[in-house]
Backbone as a chain_set.jsonl record, in Angstrom:
{"seq": "QDPMAVIHGTVRAHADTRLAIIASRWNPRIIDALIEGARHALIEHGVSEQAIDLVRVPGAWEIPAVAAKLAAAGQHGAILALGCVVRGDTRHYEHVADGCAEGLMRVAVEHRIPVLNGVLAVEKHADAEARSGGKHGNKGEEIALAALEMIDLWRNL", "coords": {"N": [[-6.647, -36.102, -13.547], [-5.442, -33.573, -13.205], [-5.44, -30.409, -11.258], [-5.936, -27.178, -11.972], [-3.599, -24.865, -12.363], [-3.458, -22.545, -10.189], [-1.799, -18.539, -9.81], [-0.894, -16.631, -7.676], [-0.342, -13.635, -5.943], [0.721, -12.505, -2.831], [0.045, -10.588, 0.613], [2.701, -9.211, 1.532], [6.162, -7.472, 2.563], [8.788, -7.716, 0.73], [11.854, -7.3, 1.869], [13.857, -6.727, 0.242], [13.371, -4.61, -1.78], [11.89, -1.508, -3.141], [10.03, 0.754, -2.838], [7.689, 3.067, -4.83], [6.236, 6.308, -3.749], [3.919, 8.067, -5.535], [2.581, 11.895, -5.173], [0.698, 14.024, -5.062], [0.116, 17.604, -4.91], [-1.796, 19.58, -4.952], [-5.006, 19.55, -3.709], [-4.268, 19.518, -0.535], [-4.771, 18.281, 1.963], [-6.323, 16.2, 1.69], [-5.07, 15.258, 0.353], [-2.896, 13.618, 1.737], [-3.783, 12.653, 3.844], [-4.122, 10.625, 2.524], [-0.824, 9.428, 0.997], [-0.45, 9.145, 4.335], [-1.917, 6.868, 4.359], [-0.928, 4.545, 2.843], [1.443, 4.647, 3.695], [1.288, 3.68, 6.438], [0.281, 1.44, 6.432], [2.312, 0.142, 4.965], [4.672, -0.147, 6.008], [3.112, -0.943, 8.563], [3.043, -3.884, 7.34], [5.525, -5.421, 7.471], [7.741, -3.212, 5.476], [10.122, -1.275, 5.641], [10.384, 2.046, 6.094], [12.75, 3.095, 4.962], [12.586, 2.285, 3.164], [10.838, 3.247, 1.745], [10.363, 5.525, -1.341], [9.207, 8.503, -1.176], [8.153, 10.713, -4.053], [7.13, 14.612, -4.637], [4.253, 16.323, -7.452], [3.717, 19.064, -8.596], [0.458, 18.27, -9.784], [-1.924, 15.941, -10.348], [-1.72, 15.681, -13.24], [1.168, 15.521, -13.474], [2.125, 13.113, -12.697], [1.817, 10.249, -13.947], [4.646, 11.13, -15.932], [6.066, 11.053, -14.174], [6.413, 8.695, -13.076], [7.197, 7.262, -15.474], [9.567, 7.402, -15.988], [11.167, 6.931, -13.631], [10.406, 4.084, -13.707], [12.147, 3.373, -15.335], [14.467, 4.12, -13.991], [14.322, 1.681, -13.097], [14.773, 0.976, -10.186], [12.859, 0.012, -8.485], [10.189, -1.469, -6.928], [7.251, -1.357, -7.701], [5.102, 1.455, -8.235], [3.152, 3.731, -6.869], [0.599, 5.71, -7.218], [-0.993, 8.971, -6.252], [-3.068, 11.048, -5.769], [-5.788, 13.681, -6.852], [-8.244, 14.614, -8.103], [-10.907, 17.047, -8.551], [-14.299, 17.421, -9.924], [-15.186, 20.257, -11.393], [-16.233, 23.266, -13.505], [-15.393, 22.809, -15.582], [-14.987, 21.18, -18.379], [-12.166, 20.167, -18.087], [-11.23, 18.635, -15.713], [-11.971, 16.427, -16.377], [-10.641, 15.636, -18.413], [-7.771, 15.619, -17.31], [-7.688, 13.453, -15.371], [-8.486, 11.13, -16.973], [-6.201, 11.614, -18.982], [-4.31, 10.952, -16.728], [-4.749, 8.424, -15.422], [-4.303, 6.595, -18.345], [-2.048, 7.649, -18.395], [-0.333, 6.178, -16.351], [-1.244, 3.12, -16.714], [-0.733, 3.059, -19.227], [2.266, 3.109, -18.405], [2.635, 1.335, -16.4], [1.978, -1.138, -18.23], [3.902, -0.374, -20.223], [6.549, -0.655, -19.02], [6.497, -2.934, -17.545], [5.954, -3.197, -14.843], [4.017, -3.458, -11.557], [1.682, -0.092, -10.896], [-0.047, 1.268, -9.464], [-3.078, 2.99, -9.43], [-3.937, 5.776, -7.543], [-5.549, 8.081, -7.492], [-7.922, 10.055, -7.246], [-10.493, 11.274, -8.47], [-13.416, 12.569, -8.819], [-16.699, 14.507, -7.77], [-16.984, 15.696, -5.947], [-15.54, 17.552, -3.069], [-16.129, 16.758, -0.361], [-17.02, 13.848, -1.815], [-14.376, 12.883, -1.723], [-12.357, 13.224, 0.923], [-14.62, 10.857, 1.273], [-13.385, 8.654, 0.603], [-10.319, 8.797, 2.173], [-9.63, 8.255, 4.43], [-12.481, 8.347, 5.087], [-15.81, 7.661, 5.384], [-16.104, 5.599, 3.124], [-12.789, 3.795, 3.314], [-9.733, 3.822, 2.604], [-8.288, 5.038, -0.095], [-5.427, 5.329, -0.058], [-4.265, 2.676, 1.433], [-5.704, 1.056, 0.342], [-4.11, 0.992, -2.63], [-1.672, 0.119, -1.153], [-1.544, -1.581, -0.37], [-2.033, -3.734, -2.334], [-0.5, -2.912, -3.739], [1.804, -4.338, -3.26], [0.993, -6.691, -2.901], [1.365, -7.199, -5.636], [4.522, -6.899, -6.502], [4.459, -9.479, -4.583], [3.661, -11.467, -7.321], [4.928, -10.372, -9.033], [7.447, -11.327, -8.79], [6.181, -14.789, -8.847], [5.673, -15.249, -10.447]], "CA": [[-6.249, -34.671, -14.489], [-4.52, -32.235, -12.319], [-5.969, -29.234, -11.132], [-5.587, -25.985, -12.96], [-2.045, -23.842, -11.785], [-3.231, -21.114, -9.294], [-0.643, -18.19, -9.889], [-0.228, -15.335, -7.008], [0.704, -12.626, -4.819], [0.469, -12.478, -1.442], [-0.019, -9.83, 0.162], [3.683, -9.275, 1.955], [6.479, -7.558, 2.242], [10.293, -7.961, 0.524], [13.483, -7.062, 2.041], [14.673, -6.096, -0.961], [12.649, -4.075, -2.636], [12.105, -0.136, -2.69], [8.436, 0.988, -3.509], [7.952, 4.292, -5.253], [4.679, 6.743, -3.555], [3.959, 9.726, -6.217], [1.871, 12.466, -4.614], [0.56, 15.302, -6.365], [0.209, 18.724, -3.648], [-3.318, 19.274, -5.337], [-5.882, 19.255, -2.376], [-3.03, 18.943, 0.101], [-5.245, 17.941, 3.193], [-6.891, 14.8, 0.628], [-3.78, 13.559, -0.697], [-1.26, 13.882, 3.032], [-4.277, 11.378, 4.18], [-3.768, 9.302, 1.302], [0.031, 9.533, 1.858], [-0.502, 8.405, 5.406], [-2.674, 5.434, 4.937], [-0.12, 4.157, 2.001], [2.914, 4.594, 4.74], [0.731, 3.29, 7.242], [-0.585, -0.111, 5.201], [3.209, -0.655, 4.02], [4.859, -0.377, 6.746], [2.014, -2.381, 8.865], [3.063, -5.019, 6.288], [6.514, -5.191, 7.347], [8.588, -2.673, 4.738], [11.025, -0.684, 6.078], [10.6, 3.289, 6.411], [13.248, 3.957, 4.406], [13.025, 1.623, 2.057], [9.901, 3.915, 0.714], [10.438, 7.198, -1.415], [8.103, 9.399, -1.73], [7.857, 12.497, -4.555], [5.704, 15.256, -4.66], [4.465, 16.981, -7.774], [2.524, 19.381, -8.373], [-0.585, 17.991, -9.712], [-2.039, 14.814, -11.373], [-1.138, 15.533, -14.737], [2.085, 14.943, -13.98], [2.595, 12.15, -12.259], [2.756, 9.195, -15.144], [5.972, 11.512, -16.204], [7.231, 11.737, -13.118], [6.222, 7.253, -12.38], [7.55, 6.42, -16.093], [11.095, 8.403, -15.522], [11.219, 6.167, -11.705], [10.061, 2.66, -14.054], [12.654, 3.58, -16.492], [15.557, 3.488, -13.503], [14.655, 0.311, -12.631], [14.899, 0.615, -8.984], [11.668, 0.029, -7.397], [8.927, -2.383, -6.989], [5.747, -0.677, -7.23], [4.389, 2.946, -8.032], [1.78, 4.217, -6.267], [0.179, 7.289, -7.751], [-1.445, 9.229, -5.028], [-3.828, 12.424, -6.131], [-7.19, 14.019, -6.612], [-9.443, 15.754, -9.449], [-12.484, 17.498, -8.654], [-15.06, 18.362, -10.849], [-15.634, 21.788, -11.636], [-17.431, 23.608, -14.138], [-15.082, 22.432, -17.495], [-14.027, 20.122, -19.22], [-10.891, 19.875, -17.961], [-11.406, 17.798, -14.972], [-11.689, 14.499, -17.413], [-9.056, 15.831, -19.456], [-7.031, 15.217, -16.29], [-8.149, 12.928, -14.841], [-8.692, 10.082, -18.22], [-5.428, 11.663, -19.278], [-3.391, 11.088, -15.937], [-4.854, 6.568, -15.764], [-4.368, 6.261, -19.584], [-0.854, 7.497, -19.106], [-0.045, 5.117, -15.802], [-0.965, 2.013, -17.412], [0.528, 2.732, -20.148], [3.976, 3.453, -17.634], [2.998, -0.195, -15.867], [2.378, -2.238, -19.44], [5.458, -0.914, -21.285], [8.164, -0.904, -18.19], [7.083, -4.453, -17.413], [6.037, -2.971, -13.425], [3.223, -2.612, -10.96], [1.279, 0.853, -11.273], [-0.978, 1.607, -8.61], [-4.132, 4.03, -9.302], [-5.321, 5.976, -5.584], [-6.122, 9.137, -7.986], [-9.319, 10.386, -6.732], [-11.179, 11.842, -9.632], [-14.35, 12.891, -7.896], [-17.434, 14.891, -7.845], [-17.236, 17.235, -4.331], [-14.588, 17.524, -2.097], [-16.848, 15.201, 0.128], [-16.83, 12.359, -1.986], [-12.585, 13.041, -1.897], [-12.702, 12.584, 2.333], [-14.669, 9.564, 2.45], [-12.16, 7.695, 0.541], [-9.855, 9.139, 2.42], [-9.78, 8.058, 5.521], [-13.769, 8.841, 5.921], [-16.499, 6.082, 5.935], [-15.256, 4.46, 2.075], [-11.815, 3.878, 3.24], [-8.452, 5.201, 2.75], [-7.906, 4.183, -1.041], [-3.639, 5.481, -0.079], [-3.74, 1.939, 2.479], [-6.206, -0.013, -0.831], [-2.723, 0.746, -2.93], [-0.147, 0.315, -1.12], [-1.687, -3.598, 0.002], [-2.755, -3.704, -4.014], [1.188, -2.677, -3.909], [2.64, -5.575, -2.206], [0.413, -8.821, -3.779], [0.982, -7.582, -6.863], [5.436, -7.137, -6.234], [4.753, -10.957, -4.637], [3.1, -11.339, -7.878], [5.798, -10.942, -9.985], [7.836, -12.563, -8.188], [5.843, -15.402, -8.893], [4.912, -15.046, -12.963]], "C": [[-6.204, -34.351, -12.818], [-5.16, -30.944, -12.424], [-5.142, -27.771, -12.33], [-4.989, -25.146, -12.193], [-2.515, -22.708, -11.528], [-1.771, -19.851, -8.942], [-1.203, -16.611, -9.224], [-0.264, -15.165, -6.131], [-0.189, -12.814, -3.945], [1.057, -11.317, -0.814], [1.445, -9.58, 1.75], [4.659, -8.838, 1.897], [8.222, -8.165, 1.977], [11.022, -7.248, 0.715], [14.446, -6.175, 0.431], [14.156, -5.716, -1.966], [12.001, -2.388, -1.955], [10.246, 0.071, -2.924], [8.59, 2.537, -3.783], [6.149, 4.958, -4.806], [4.975, 8.429, -4.9], [3.088, 10.477, -5.84], [2.15, 13.578, -5.24], [0.241, 16.426, -4.783], [-1.028, 19.256, -4.365], [-4.165, 19.371, -4.141], [-5.542, 19.169, -1.07], [-3.37, 17.743, 1.326], [-5.805, 16.296, 3.399], [-5.104, 13.788, 1.109], [-2.999, 13.347, 0.745], [-2.289, 12.716, 3.9], [-4.159, 9.806, 3.443], [-2.306, 8.658, 1.603], [0.305, 8.278, 3.751], [-1.085, 6.985, 5.733], [-1.825, 4.432, 3.89], [1.233, 4.114, 3.546], [2.092, 3.342, 5.528], [1.115, 1.754, 7.598], [1.37, -0.671, 4.946], [3.906, -0.924, 4.976], [4.419, -1.631, 8.883], [2.835, -3.563, 8.847], [4.632, -5.403, 6.401], [7.818, -4.356, 6.294], [8.967, -1.018, 5.365], [10.396, 0.917, 5.592], [11.163, 3.878, 5.003], [13.525, 3.152, 3.125], [11.615, 1.841, 0.906], [10.28, 5.014, -0.181], [9.319, 7.997, -1.702], [8.17, 11.28, -2.266], [6.699, 13.491, -5.182], [5.936, 15.567, -6.034], [3.832, 17.519, -8.127], [0.971, 19.244, -8.493], [-1.326, 16.553, -10.188], [-1.953, 14.7, -12.448], [0.626, 15.322, -14.857], [2.607, 13.733, -13.24], [3.3, 10.614, -12.973], [4.036, 8.988, -16.112], [6.993, 10.894, -15.57], [7.207, 9.037, -12.903], [6.828, 6.687, -14.348], [9.03, 6.991, -16.023], [11.173, 6.912, -13.758], [11.432, 4.551, -12.272], [10.997, 3.069, -14.772], [14.099, 3.135, -16.175], [15.577, 2.059, -12.983], [14.448, 0.574, -10.46], [13.742, 0.403, -7.461], [10.293, -1.201, -8.526], [7.559, -2.61, -7.893], [5.759, 0.652, -7.245], [3.44, 3.272, -7.592], [1.353, 5.698, -6.161], [-1.208, 7.114, -6.217], [-2.488, 10.761, -5.94], [-5.404, 12.389, -6.421], [-7.083, 14.87, -7.933], [-10.261, 16.007, -8.777], [-13.326, 17.746, -9.783], [-14.99, 19.419, -10.574], [-16.15, 22.256, -12.91], [-17.029, 23.321, -15.545], [-14.8, 21.622, -17.42], [-12.891, 19.094, -18.545], [-10.297, 18.438, -17.039], [-11.323, 16.148, -15.956], [-10.742, 14.525, -17.672], [-7.646, 15.523, -18.371], [-7.469, 14.278, -15.376], [-7.803, 11.328, -16.108], [-7.191, 10.04, -17.956], [-4.732, 10.904, -18.267], [-3.797, 9.216, -16.098], [-4.61, 6.105, -16.836], [-2.538, 6.756, -19.446], [-0.522, 6.001, -17.147], [-0.478, 4.12, -15.836], [-0.296, 1.791, -18.851], [2.491, 2.288, -19.648], [3.884, 1.147, -17.251], [3.446, -1.03, -17.652], [3.595, -2.501, -20.236], [6.887, -1.628, -20.001], [7.565, -1.617, -17.726], [6.56, -3.445, -15.681], [4.658, -2.516, -12.865], [2.987, -1.453, -10.867], [-0.075, 0.786, -10.833], [-1.979, 2.839, -8.727], [-4.024, 4.257, -7.815], [-5.07, 7.226, -6.997], [-7.517, 9.115, -7.831], [-10.057, 11.186, -7.812], [-12.875, 11.51, -8.885], [-15.738, 13.816, -7.846], [-17.302, 16.379, -6.924], [-16.137, 16.24, -3.488], [-15.192, 16.158, -1.248], [-16.425, 13.899, -0.391], [-14.812, 12.185, -1.913], [-12.629, 12.561, 0.049], [-13.026, 11.82, 2.455], [-13.833, 8.597, 1.273], [-10.841, 7.767, 0.68], [-8.865, 8.738, 3.536], [-11.677, 7.482, 6.269], [-14.583, 7.463, 5.068], [-16.634, 5.387, 4.422], [-13.928, 4.241, 2.54], [-11.05, 4.973, 2.911], [-8.274, 4.295, 1.261], [-6.379, 4.315, -1.228], [-3.988, 3.912, 0.355], [-4.359, 1.393, 1.144], [-5.024, -0.446, -2.264], [-2.154, -0.128, -3.197], [-0.397, -1.734, -0.907], [-1.905, -3.82, -1.349], [-0.657, -4.255, -4.638], [1.888, -4.221, -4.21], [2.382, -7.073, -2.288], [1.466, -8.646, -5.135], [3.472, -7.788, -7.562], [5.629, -8.692, -6.339], [4.633, -11.7, -6.323], [4.106, -11.829, -8.893], [6.564, -11.395, -9.645], [7.383, -14.279, -8.661], [5.228, -15.724, -9.943], [6.289, -15.248, -13.481]], "O": [[-6.717, -34.748, -11.772], [-5.409, -30.42, -13.509], [-4.181, -27.662, -13.091], [-5.643, -24.591, -11.309], [-2.262, -21.759, -12.271], [-0.907, -20.091, -8.097], [-1.724, -15.704, -9.874], [-0.252, -16.02, -5.245], [-1.375, -13.137, -4.021], [2.133, -10.856, -1.195], [1.064, -9.799, 2.9], [5.139, -9.463, 0.951], [8.807, -8.874, 2.796], [11.152, -6.335, -0.101], [15.302, -5.38, 0.042], [14.326, -6.279, -3.047], [11.742, -2.123, -0.781], [9.502, -0.871, -3.195], [9.401, 3.225, -3.163], [5.113, 4.455, -5.241], [5.807, 9.331, -4.994], [2.079, 9.821, -6.097], [3.165, 14.05, -5.751], [0.174, 15.89, -3.676], [-1.391, 19.483, -3.211], [-3.366, 19.059, -3.257], [-6.415, 18.756, -0.307], [-2.704, 16.75, 1.616], [-5.824, 15.524, 4.357], [-4.526, 12.816, 1.597], [-2.176, 12.467, 0.495], [-1.693, 11.899, 4.603], [-4.13, 8.603, 3.702], [-2.252, 7.62, 2.263], [0.905, 7.246, 4.053], [-0.943, 6.241, 6.704], [-2.1, 3.261, 4.152], [1.561, 3.063, 4.096], [2.288, 2.168, 5.21], [1.785, 1.16, 8.443], [1.596, -1.869, 4.768], [3.989, -2.145, 5.111], [4.965, -2.372, 9.701], [3.267, -4.171, 9.827], [5.105, -5.741, 5.315], [8.911, -4.919, 6.342], [8.279, -0.002, 5.468], [9.849, 0.851, 4.491], [10.623, 4.646, 4.208], [14.421, 3.316, 2.297], [11.312, 1.217, -0.111], [10.745, 5.831, 0.613], [8.628, 7.853, -2.71], [8.208, 12.357, -1.671], [5.745, 13.244, -5.92], [7.082, 15.422, -6.46], [2.789, 16.884, -8.282], [0.208, 19.803, -7.707], [-0.275, 16.03, -10.558], [-2.09, 13.564, -12.904], [1.254, 15.065, -15.884], [3.816, 13.544, -13.372], [4.387, 10.054, -12.828], [4.485, 8.01, -16.711], [8.089, 10.433, -15.887], [8.205, 8.384, -12.596], [6.823, 5.459, -14.425], [9.536, 5.87, -16.068], [11.29, 5.743, -14.125], [12.227, 3.784, -11.728], [10.176, 3.574, -15.537], [14.852, 2.453, -16.87], [16.546, 1.428, -12.561], [13.647, -0.131, -9.846], [13.775, 0.543, -6.239], [9.876, -1.493, -9.647], [7.061, -3.566, -8.487], [6.383, 1.205, -6.34], [2.516, 2.889, -8.31], [1.644, 6.564, -5.336], [-1.831, 6.24, -5.616], [-1.936, 11.195, -6.952], [-6.129, 11.403, -6.285], [-6.2, 15.502, -8.511], [-10.602, 15.035, -8.104], [-12.812, 18.424, -10.673], [-14.707, 19.712, -9.412], [-16.633, 21.302, -13.521], [-17.777, 23.44, -16.516], [-14.296, 21.108, -16.421], [-12.772, 17.87, -18.493], [-9.454, 17.592, -17.336], [-10.613, 15.142, -15.944], [-9.868, 13.713, -17.371], [-6.565, 15.208, -18.869], [-7.559, 14.806, -14.268], [-6.832, 10.603, -15.888], [-6.649, 9.198, -17.241], [-4.34, 9.867, -18.804], [-3.099, 8.639, -16.932], [-4.594, 4.879, -16.733], [-1.759, 6.296, -20.282], [-0.665, 4.81, -17.421], [-0.251, 3.626, -14.732], [0.335, 0.876, -19.381], [3.41, 1.642, -20.154], [4.574, 0.19, -17.603], [4.537, -1.349, -18.125], [4.16, -3.497, -20.689], [7.708, -2.543, -20.072], [7.793, -1.252, -16.573], [7.544, -2.711, -15.598], [4.076, -1.54, -13.339], [4.088, -0.943, -10.664], [-1.042, 0.4, -11.489], [-1.645, 3.798, -8.031], [-4.009, 3.36, -6.971], [-3.987, 6.962, -7.52], [-8.219, 8.203, -8.268], [-9.825, 12.325, -7.408], [-13.314, 10.413, -8.542], [-15.76, 12.862, -8.625], [-17.462, 17.575, -7.166], [-15.945, 15.036, -3.319], [-14.88, 14.975, -1.388], [-15.748, 13.054, 0.194], [-14.272, 11.102, -2.138], [-12.996, 11.412, 0.292], [-12.545, 11.192, 3.399], [-13.998, 7.421, 1.596], [-10.062, 7.211, -0.095], [-7.641, 8.864, 3.538], [-12.029, 6.778, 7.215], [-14.073, 6.582, 4.375], [-17.41, 4.434, 4.478], [-13.416, 4.899, 1.635], [-11.221, 6.191, 2.86], [-8.139, 3.073, 1.321], [-5.836, 3.73, -2.165], [-4.095, 3.413, -0.765], [-3.386, 1.118, 0.442], [-4.941, -1.545, -2.813], [-1.924, -0.855, -4.164], [0.304, -2.704, -1.195], [-2.034, -5.029, -1.159], [-0.022, -5.089, -5.283], [2.294, -4.854, -5.185], [2.998, -8.099, -2.0], [2.168, -9.543, -5.602], [3.842, -8.445, -8.535], [6.27, -9.31, -7.189], [5.53, -12.501, -6.587], [4.254, -12.93, -9.425], [6.696, -12.412, -10.326], [8.345, -15.031, -8.818], [4.284, -16.491, -10.129], [6.5, -15.242, -14.694]]}, "num_chains": 1, "name": "protein.A"}
């Protein structure tokens, strides 16, 4: 009996593939660290800096619409979303964080493109700092590596 076929991707660059990073401007110190983590990981794994497009948006709420526009244009192999939503005294946090995540998933499914969610939804700024180069690593770097793996998987499916 033949073993089950396993289809997977490998973390590697494809010279003919562009990547888009959509990053919000809220919490700039956190976001800049996430962007740098993603950029460093992509370049370290062979992606040319010229193959990375960085699109800046006001906040996390705006990321899914821009992701949909980029996905529809078909110029990128993956879209990396970077943002940071910190809980406040109102329910606004849940609306923004949940709406952003749901919107990103919708873009991925409808446009059949890997969309990586690096939008931090945290209780306090210290949590964001821990995930943007602190004790919990750098979420930007993590999603960059996942993006490369997903681009490769897409080609193998």
